[in-house]
Amino acid sequence: MSERSTIEAVLRDEYGRIVALLARTLQGDLELAQDAVQAATVAALEQWPDNPPDQPAAWLVRTARNKAIDTIRRRSTWSRKAELLKAVTQTEALMPDIDDSRIPDERLRLICTCCHPALSLEAQVALTLRTLCGLTTLELARSFLVDPRAMAQRLVRAKRKIVEAGIPYEVPEPGALNERLGAILHVVYLVFNEGYGASTGEGPVRADLCDEALRLGELLVRLVPDESEVHGLLALMLFQDARRSTRTDDHGRVVLLRDQERERWDRSKIATGFAALGAATRRGPPGTYTLQAAIASVHARARHPDETNWNEIIALYDLLMKADPSPVVALNRAAAISIGHGPAAGLRALDALTEYHSLERHHLWWSARADVLRRLHRVPEAVAAYRQALTCVGNEAERQFIEGRIQRLLS
Amino acid sequence: MQYLLLIYSNESEDLMPGQDGWPEYMAEYAAFTQGIVETGEFKGGEALKPPATATSVRVRNGERLLTDGPFAETRETLGGYYLIEADNLDRAIEIAGKIPTARFGTIEVRPIASYG
């Protein structure tokens, strides 16, 4: 425990659990809980190297609680002062003999509050990463490419709304929990995709978001083990993350699924993904995350692109279109048809998507169209479609990929 | 905490007295109101006359300016409100969702500020 890196790892693991517990004692005041845990971690970094505690988590709970009491006492003009002090000190009797294994896990409360639909989606994401994962405001600002002051504002506003609008620090009733769980899974997957897609900007910081999302996914599996989609989302993220390092080449260029070095896919993540997918399907009819995970699993099973079972993938996309129709799903289904049933069928499927007008501004639709036209040897039309894709592409790697395709067609 | 539940709807979609379904609609409102009176959460509430009856008042440089109609020209206008006492936002949202107009209009849930 004397190594700084070991201490940092412990602090990181315990951060969300301690904030969640303290916030409960403090009647849902996340700001106060977080500041107190922050102060406790600073104290731990100073004291633990010489004086390591037997029960690190209990040490942090005690220290953070004392810091919170100090803060409350200092705020002389605070209407809730007496009420909060009473709430915190009431638990004092329990504290001396608490050990790490007996610290209750209140993180479901915390994540339910952070992902409350009365908060904007951006605020939900920031708050979850800040309070549950312990990312600093600066790290968040860097990860989401916003000004640190703007990120700080976003967090302050969200925490203020929780207090002022009376968002409860509670796990909703079973019926409402399902609805909230949807919001929570959405936030976690959004964090994953921010890291995975890196649609704007680049750099190692953003890849860390994938790890945070996976950690949150694993946490949710422990907190709500009976929910099928919780396992489904974890499986989906694992299958995708297994391919992370093969998705771009040394120059940061996009490598398509069929060109990826499959022997470099992370087999242990894939194995864990299959276990999670099994857990999801055992617990109920597949939801959208589970279906997407099932599609990803078909790719993961194929050691070579030609071994891919495209009929299975198309059938899964059909189910996904029934469960949760969206332009992106429709597009991916059409792309799967273009491989499974040939480019002519693919072109028909793509052109049938006219009901989704937004797709005409989406580079993926144009790229997919260009690709089938290329395979049908309709070169001028393919080039024109790639050029359309260039007008709406979002990141540099994809731009380079499309430009490469145009050059090859024209040479 | 106290919350004001502001009931917004599009006049053209809202039911008017004399139309088919009006008595049932009012009966639903009566049942809803009775429900929150019984739980002790009801603190007050009224329906408003249509937006056409509104006058907006503002004072600029000491001069009082009057305009015809509600403050903002929006598709959905304020038609009434409830003032409730609820444990927290989740309960307030649950109550708001039971207001009959929520099915086609919008209920805005606003916490009441307390100063002091």
Coordinates of C-alpha atoms in Angstrom, one line a residue, chain A residues 17-394:
Chain A
R17 CA -18.8 3.8 -3.6
I18 CA -17.7 6.4 -0.9
V19 CA -19.4 9.3 -2.7
A20 CA -22.6 7.2 -3.0
L21 CA -22.6 6.3 0.6
L22 CA -21.8 9.8 1.9
A23 CA -24.4 11.4 -0.4
R24 CA -27.0 9.2 1.2
T25 CA -26.0 10.4 4.7
L26 CA -26.0 14.0 3.4
Q27 CA -29.6 13.6 2.0
G28 CA -28.5 13.6 -1.6
D29 CA -26.2 16.6 -1.5
L30 CA -23.8 15.4 -4.2
E31 CA -21.7 18.6 -4.1
L32 CA -21.0 18.3 -0.5
A33 CA -20.3 14.5 -0.7
Q34 CA -18.0 14.9 -3.6
D35 CA -16.0 17.7 -2.1
A36 CA -15.6 15.7 1.1
V37 CA -14.4 12.6 -0.7
Q38 CA -12.1 14.7 -2.8
A39 CA -10.5 16.1 0.4
A40 CA -10.3 12.6 1.9
T41 CA -8.4 11.3 -1.1
V42 CA -6.0 14.1 -0.9
A43 CA -5.4 13.3 2.8
A44 CA -5.0 9.6 1.8
L45 CA -2.3 10.4 -0.7
E46 CA -0.4 12.3 2.1
Q47 CA -0.9 9.9 4.9
W48 CA -1.1 6.4 3.5
P49 CA 2.5 6.1 2.3
D50 CA 3.8 6.3 5.9
N51 CA 0.7 5.1 7.6
P52 CA -1.3 2.6 5.6
P53 CA -4.8 1.9 7.0
D54 CA -6.0 -1.7 7.6
Q55 CA -9.4 -0.9 6.1
P56 CA -8.8 1.7 3.4
A57 CA -12.5 2.1 2.4
A58 CA -13.6 2.6 6.0
W59 CA -10.8 5.0 6.5
L60 CA -12.0 7.0 3.5
V61 CA -15.6 7.0 4.7
R62 CA -14.6 8.2 8.1
T63 CA -12.3 10.9 6.8
A64 CA -14.7 12.1 4.2
R65 CA -17.5 12.3 6.7
N66 CA -15.4 14.4 9.1
K67 CA -14.5 16.7 6.2
A68 CA -18.2 17.0 5.4
I69 CA -19.0 17.9 9.1
D70 CA -16.3 20.5 9.0
T71 CA -17.7 22.0 5.9
I72 CA -21.3 22.1 7.2
R73 CA -20.1 23.7 10.5
R74 CA -18.2 26.4 8.6
R75 CA -21.3 27.4 6.6
S76 CA -22.9 29.5 9.3
T77 CA -25.6 30.9 7.1
W78 CA -27.1 27.8 5.8
S79 CA -30.8 26.9 6.2
R80 CA -30.1 23.2 6.1
K81 CA -27.2 23.3 8.4
A82 CA -28.8 21.9 11.5
E83 CA -30.8 19.3 9.6
L84 CA -27.7 18.0 7.8
L85 CA -25.5 18.0 10.9
K86 CA -28.0 15.9 12.7
A87 CA -28.3 13.4 9.8
V88 CA -24.5 13.0 9.6
T89 CA -23.8 12.7 13.3
Q90 CA -26.6 10.2 13.7
T91 CA -24.6 7.7 11.8
E92 CA -21.5 8.4 13.9
A93 CA -22.3 5.6 16.4
L94 CA -21.9 3.1 13.7
M95 CA -18.6 4.3 12.4
P96 CA -15.8 3.1 14.7
D97 CA -16.3 -0.6 14.1
I98 CA -17.2 -0.4 10.4
D99 CA -14.9 -2.4 8.1
D100 CA -14.5 -2.4 4.4
S101 CA -16.7 -5.5 3.8
R102 CA -19.6 -3.9 5.6
I103 CA -19.8 -0.7 3.7
P104 CA -23.2 -0.7 2.0
D105 CA -23.2 -0.1 -1.8
E106 CA -25.4 2.8 -2.6
R107 CA -24.2 3.3 -6.1
L108 CA -27.5 2.4 -7.7
R109 CA -29.0 5.4 -5.9
L110 CA -26.2 7.5 -7.2
I111 CA -26.4 6.4 -10.8
C112 CA -30.2 6.7 -10.7
T113 CA -29.9 10.3 -9.6
C114 CA -27.1 11.2 -12.0
C115 CA -29.1 9.8 -14.9
H116 CA -32.4 11.4 -13.9
P117 CA -34.3 12.4 -17.1
A118 CA -35.0 15.9 -15.6
L119 CA -31.3 16.5 -16.3
S120 CA -30.0 17.1 -19.8
L121 CA -28.2 14.2 -21.4
E122 CA -24.9 16.0 -21.4
A123 CA -25.3 16.8 -17.7
Q124 CA -26.2 13.1 -17.0
V125 CA -23.0 11.9 -18.7
A126 CA -20.8 14.5 -17.0
L127 CA -22.3 13.9 -13.6
T128 CA -22.0 10.1 -13.9
L129 CA -18.4 10.2 -14.8
R130 CA -17.6 12.9 -12.2
T131 CA -19.3 11.3 -9.2
L132 CA -19.2 7.6 -10.0
C133 CA -16.0 7.3 -11.8
G134 CA -14.2 10.1 -10.1
L135 CA -13.0 11.8 -13.3
T136 CA -11.9 15.3 -12.6
T137 CA -13.6 18.3 -14.3
L138 CA -10.4 18.8 -16.3
E139 CA -10.4 15.2 -17.5
L140 CA -14.0 15.5 -18.5
A141 CA -13.4 18.8 -20.3
R142 CA -10.6 17.1 -22.3
S143 CA -12.6 14.0 -23.0
F144 CA -15.6 15.9 -24.3
L145 CA -13.6 18.7 -25.9
V146 CA -15.2 21.5 -24.1
D147 CA -13.7 24.4 -22.2
P148 CA -12.9 23.4 -18.6
R149 CA -15.0 26.3 -17.3
A150 CA -17.9 25.3 -19.4
M151 CA -17.6 21.7 -18.0
A152 CA -17.4 23.1 -14.4
Q153 CA -20.6 25.1 -15.1
R154 CA -22.4 22.1 -16.5
L155 CA -21.6 20.1 -13.4
V156 CA -22.6 23.0 -11.0
R157 CA -25.9 23.6 -12.8
A158 CA -26.7 19.9 -12.8
K159 CA -26.0 19.6 -9.0
R160 CA -28.0 22.7 -8.4
K161 CA -30.9 21.4 -10.3
I162 CA -30.9 18.2 -8.2
V163 CA -31.2 20.2 -5.0
E164 CA -33.6 22.9 -6.3
A165 CA -36.0 20.7 -8.2
G166 CA -36.0 18.0 -5.5
I167 CA -34.6 15.1 -7.6
P168 CA -34.6 12.4 -5.0
Y169 CA -31.6 10.3 -4.0
E170 CA -33.5 7.1 -4.4
V171 CA -33.8 4.0 -6.6
P172 CA -37.2 4.4 -8.3
E173 CA -40.1 2.0 -7.7
P174 CA -39.8 -1.2 -9.9
G175 CA -42.0 0.1 -12.7
A176 CA -40.2 3.4 -12.9
L177 CA -36.8 1.7 -12.4
N178 CA -37.1 0.1 -15.8
E179 CA -37.6 3.5 -17.4
R180 CA -34.6 4.9 -15.5
L181 CA -32.5 1.9 -16.4
G182 CA -33.0 2.7 -20.0
A183 CA -31.6 6.2 -19.4
I184 CA -28.7 4.8 -17.4
L185 CA -27.8 2.3 -20.2
H186 CA -28.1 5.1 -22.7
V187 CA -25.6 7.2 -20.8
V188 CA -23.1 4.3 -20.4
Y189 CA -23.2 3.4 -24.1
L190 CA -22.9 7.1 -25.0
V191 CA -19.7 7.3 -22.9
F192 CA -18.4 4.1 -24.6
N193 CA -19.1 5.5 -28.0
E194 CA -17.5 8.9 -27.2
G195 CA -14.3 6.9 -26.6
Y196 CA -14.8 4.4 -29.3
G197 CA -16.0 6.5 -32.2
A198 CA -14.0 9.6 -31.2
S199 CA -16.1 11.4 -33.8
T200 CA -14.3 14.6 -33.0
G201 CA -10.7 14.8 -32.0
E202 CA -8.4 12.1 -31.0
G203 CA -5.9 11.0 -28.3
P204 CA -5.5 8.5 -25.5
V205 CA -7.8 10.4 -23.1
R206 CA -10.8 9.6 -25.2
A207 CA -10.0 5.9 -25.3
D208 CA -10.1 5.9 -21.5
L209 CA -13.8 6.6 -21.8
C210 CA -14.2 3.1 -23.2
D211 CA -12.6 1.7 -20.0
E212 CA -14.9 3.9 -17.8
A213 CA -17.9 2.7 -19.7
L214 CA -16.9 -1.0 -19.3
R215 CA -16.3 -0.4 -15.6
L216 CA -19.8 1.1 -15.3
G217 CA -21.2 -1.8 -17.3
E218 CA -19.6 -4.3 -15.0
L219 CA -20.9 -2.3 -12.0
L220 CA -24.5 -2.3 -13.3
V221 CA -24.3 -6.1 -13.8
R222 CA -23.5 -6.4 -10.1
L223 CA -26.1 -3.8 -9.0
V224 CA -29.0 -5.1 -11.1
P225 CA -28.1 -8.7 -12.1
D226 CA -31.6 -9.7 -13.1
E227 CA -32.0 -7.2 -16.0
S228 CA -31.3 -8.8 -19.3
E229 CA -30.3 -5.6 -21.1
V230 CA -27.7 -4.7 -18.5
H231 CA -25.9 -7.9 -19.5
G232 CA -26.6 -7.2 -23.2
L233 CA -25.0 -3.8 -23.1
L234 CA -21.9 -5.2 -21.3
A235 CA -21.6 -7.9 -24.0
L236 CA -22.0 -5.3 -26.8
M237 CA -19.3 -3.1 -25.3
L238 CA -16.9 -6.0 -24.8
F239 CA -17.3 -7.3 -28.4
Q240 CA -16.6 -3.9 -29.7
D241 CA -13.8 -3.1 -27.4
A242 CA -12.1 -6.4 -28.3
R243 CA -11.6 -4.9 -31.8
R244 CA -10.6 -1.4 -30.6
S245 CA -6.8 -1.7 -31.3
T246 CA -7.4 -3.0 -34.9
R247 CA -9.9 -0.3 -36.0
T248 CA -7.2 2.1 -37.1
D249 CA -3.8 1.6 -38.5
D250 CA -0.5 3.2 -37.4
H251 CA -1.4 6.4 -39.2
G252 CA -4.8 6.7 -37.5
R253 CA -6.6 5.6 -40.7
V254 CA -9.9 3.6 -40.5
V255 CA -9.5 -0.2 -41.0
L256 CA -12.8 -1.8 -42.0
L257 CA -14.1 -4.8 -40.2
R258 CA -13.2 -7.2 -43.0
D259 CA -9.6 -5.8 -43.2
Q260 CA -8.9 -5.9 -39.5
E261 CA -6.3 -8.3 -38.2
R262 CA -8.6 -10.7 -36.4
E263 CA -5.8 -12.5 -34.6
R264 CA -5.2 -9.2 -32.8
W265 CA -8.8 -9.1 -31.5
D266 CA -8.8 -9.5 -27.7
R267 CA -9.9 -13.1 -27.2
S268 CA -10.4 -12.8 -23.5
K269 CA -12.8 -9.8 -23.9
I270 CA -14.7 -11.8 -26.6
A271 CA -15.0 -14.8 -24.2
T272 CA -16.4 -12.5 -21.5
G273 CA -18.7 -10.9 -24.1
F274 CA -20.1 -14.4 -24.9
A275 CA -20.7 -15.1 -21.2
A276 CA -22.5 -11.7 -20.8
L277 CA -24.5 -12.4 -24.0
G278 CA -25.6 -15.8 -22.6
A279 CA -26.6 -14.1 -19.3
A280 CA -28.7 -11.6 -21.2
T281 CA -30.6 -14.1 -23.3
R282 CA -31.3 -16.3 -20.3
R283 CA -33.0 -13.4 -18.5
G284 CA -35.6 -12.5 -21.0
P285 CA -36.4 -11.7 -24.7
P286 CA -33.5 -9.9 -26.3
G287 CA -33.7 -6.1 -26.2
T288 CA -31.9 -3.7 -28.4
Y289 CA -28.5 -3.9 -26.7
T290 CA -28.7 -7.7 -26.6
L291 CA -29.6 -7.8 -30.3
Q292 CA -26.7 -5.5 -31.2
A293 CA -24.4 -7.7 -29.0
A294 CA -25.7 -10.8 -30.8
I295 CA -24.8 -9.2 -34.2
A296 CA -21.3 -8.3 -32.8
S297 CA -20.9 -11.9 -31.6
V298 CA -21.5 -13.2 -35.1
H299 CA -18.5 -11.2 -36.3
A300 CA -16.5 -12.2 -33.3
R301 CA -17.1 -15.9 -34.0
A302 CA -15.8 -15.6 -37.6
R303 CA -12.0 -16.1 -37.7
H304 CA -12.0 -14.9 -41.3
P305 CA -14.4 -12.4 -42.8
D306 CA -15.6 -15.0 -45.3
E307 CA -16.7 -17.2 -42.5
T308 CA -19.2 -14.5 -41.4
N309 CA -22.8 -15.8 -41.2
W310 CA -24.5 -12.9 -43.0
N311 CA -27.9 -14.5 -43.0
E312 CA -27.8 -14.7 -39.2
I313 CA -26.8 -11.0 -39.1
I314 CA -29.5 -9.9 -41.5
A315 CA -32.1 -11.9 -39.4
L316 CA -30.8 -10.1 -36.2
Y317 CA -31.1 -6.7 -37.9
D318 CA -34.7 -7.6 -38.9
L319 CA -35.4 -8.2 -35.2
L320 CA -33.6 -5.0 -34.3
M321 CA -35.7 -3.0 -36.8
K322 CA -38.8 -4.4 -35.1
A323 CA -37.6 -3.6 -31.6
D324 CA -36.1 -0.2 -32.3
P325 CA -36.3 1.1 -35.8
S326 CA -33.8 3.9 -36.6
P327 CA -32.0 5.3 -39.6
V328 CA -28.7 3.9 -38.4
V329 CA -30.1 0.4 -37.9
A330 CA -31.8 0.5 -41.3
L331 CA -28.5 1.6 -42.9
N332 CA -26.5 -1.2 -41.2
R333 CA -29.2 -3.7 -42.2
A334 CA -28.9 -2.6 -45.8
A335 CA -25.1 -2.8 -45.6
A336 CA -25.4 -6.4 -44.3
I337 CA -27.7 -7.3 -47.2
S338 CA -25.2 -5.8 -49.7
I339 CA -22.6 -8.3 -48.4
G340 CA -24.9 -11.3 -47.7
H341 CA -27.1 -11.0 -50.8
G342 CA -24.8 -9.1 -53.1
P343 CA -24.4 -5.4 -54.1
A344 CA -27.5 -5.2 -56.3
A345 CA -29.7 -6.3 -53.4
G346 CA -27.8 -3.9 -51.2
L347 CA -28.4 -1.0 -53.5
R348 CA -32.1 -1.8 -53.5
A349 CA -32.1 -1.9 -49.7
L350 CA -30.2 1.4 -49.5
D351 CA -32.5 3.2 -51.9
A352 CA -35.5 1.9 -50.0
L353 CA -34.5 4.0 -47.1
T354 CA -35.9 7.2 -48.5
E355 CA -38.3 7.6 -45.6
Y356 CA -35.3 8.5 -43.5
H357 CA -34.5 11.9 -45.0
S358 CA -31.9 12.6 -42.4
L359 CA -29.7 9.9 -44.0
E360 CA -29.1 12.1 -47.0
R361 CA -26.9 14.2 -44.8
H362 CA -25.2 11.2 -43.3
H363 CA -21.8 10.3 -44.6
L364 CA -22.3 6.6 -43.8
W365 CA -25.3 6.4 -46.1
W366 CA -23.3 7.9 -49.0
S367 CA -20.3 5.7 -48.2
A368 CA -22.4 2.6 -48.2
R369 CA -24.1 3.6 -51.4
A370 CA -20.7 4.5 -53.0
D371 CA -19.4 1.1 -51.9
V372 CA -22.2 -1.0 -53.6
L373 CA -21.9 1.2 -56.7
R374 CA -18.2 0.5 -56.8
R375 CA -18.8 -3.2 -56.5
L376 CA -21.4 -3.0 -59.3
H377 CA -18.6 -1.3 -61.4
R378 CA -20.6 1.9 -61.7
V379 CA -17.5 4.0 -61.2
P380 CA -18.7 7.6 -61.9
E381 CA -21.7 7.2 -59.7
A382 CA -19.6 5.7 -57.0
V383 CA -17.1 8.6 -57.1
A384 CA -20.0 11.1 -57.0
A385 CA -21.4 9.3 -53.9
Y386 CA -18.0 9.3 -52.2
R387 CA -17.8 13.0 -52.8
Q388 CA -21.2 13.5 -51.3
A389 CA -20.0 11.6 -48.3
L390 CA -17.0 13.9 -48.0
T391 CA -19.4 16.9 -47.6
C392 CA -20.8 15.5 -44.3
V393 CA -18.0 13.4 -42.8
G394 CA -17.1 14.3 -39.2

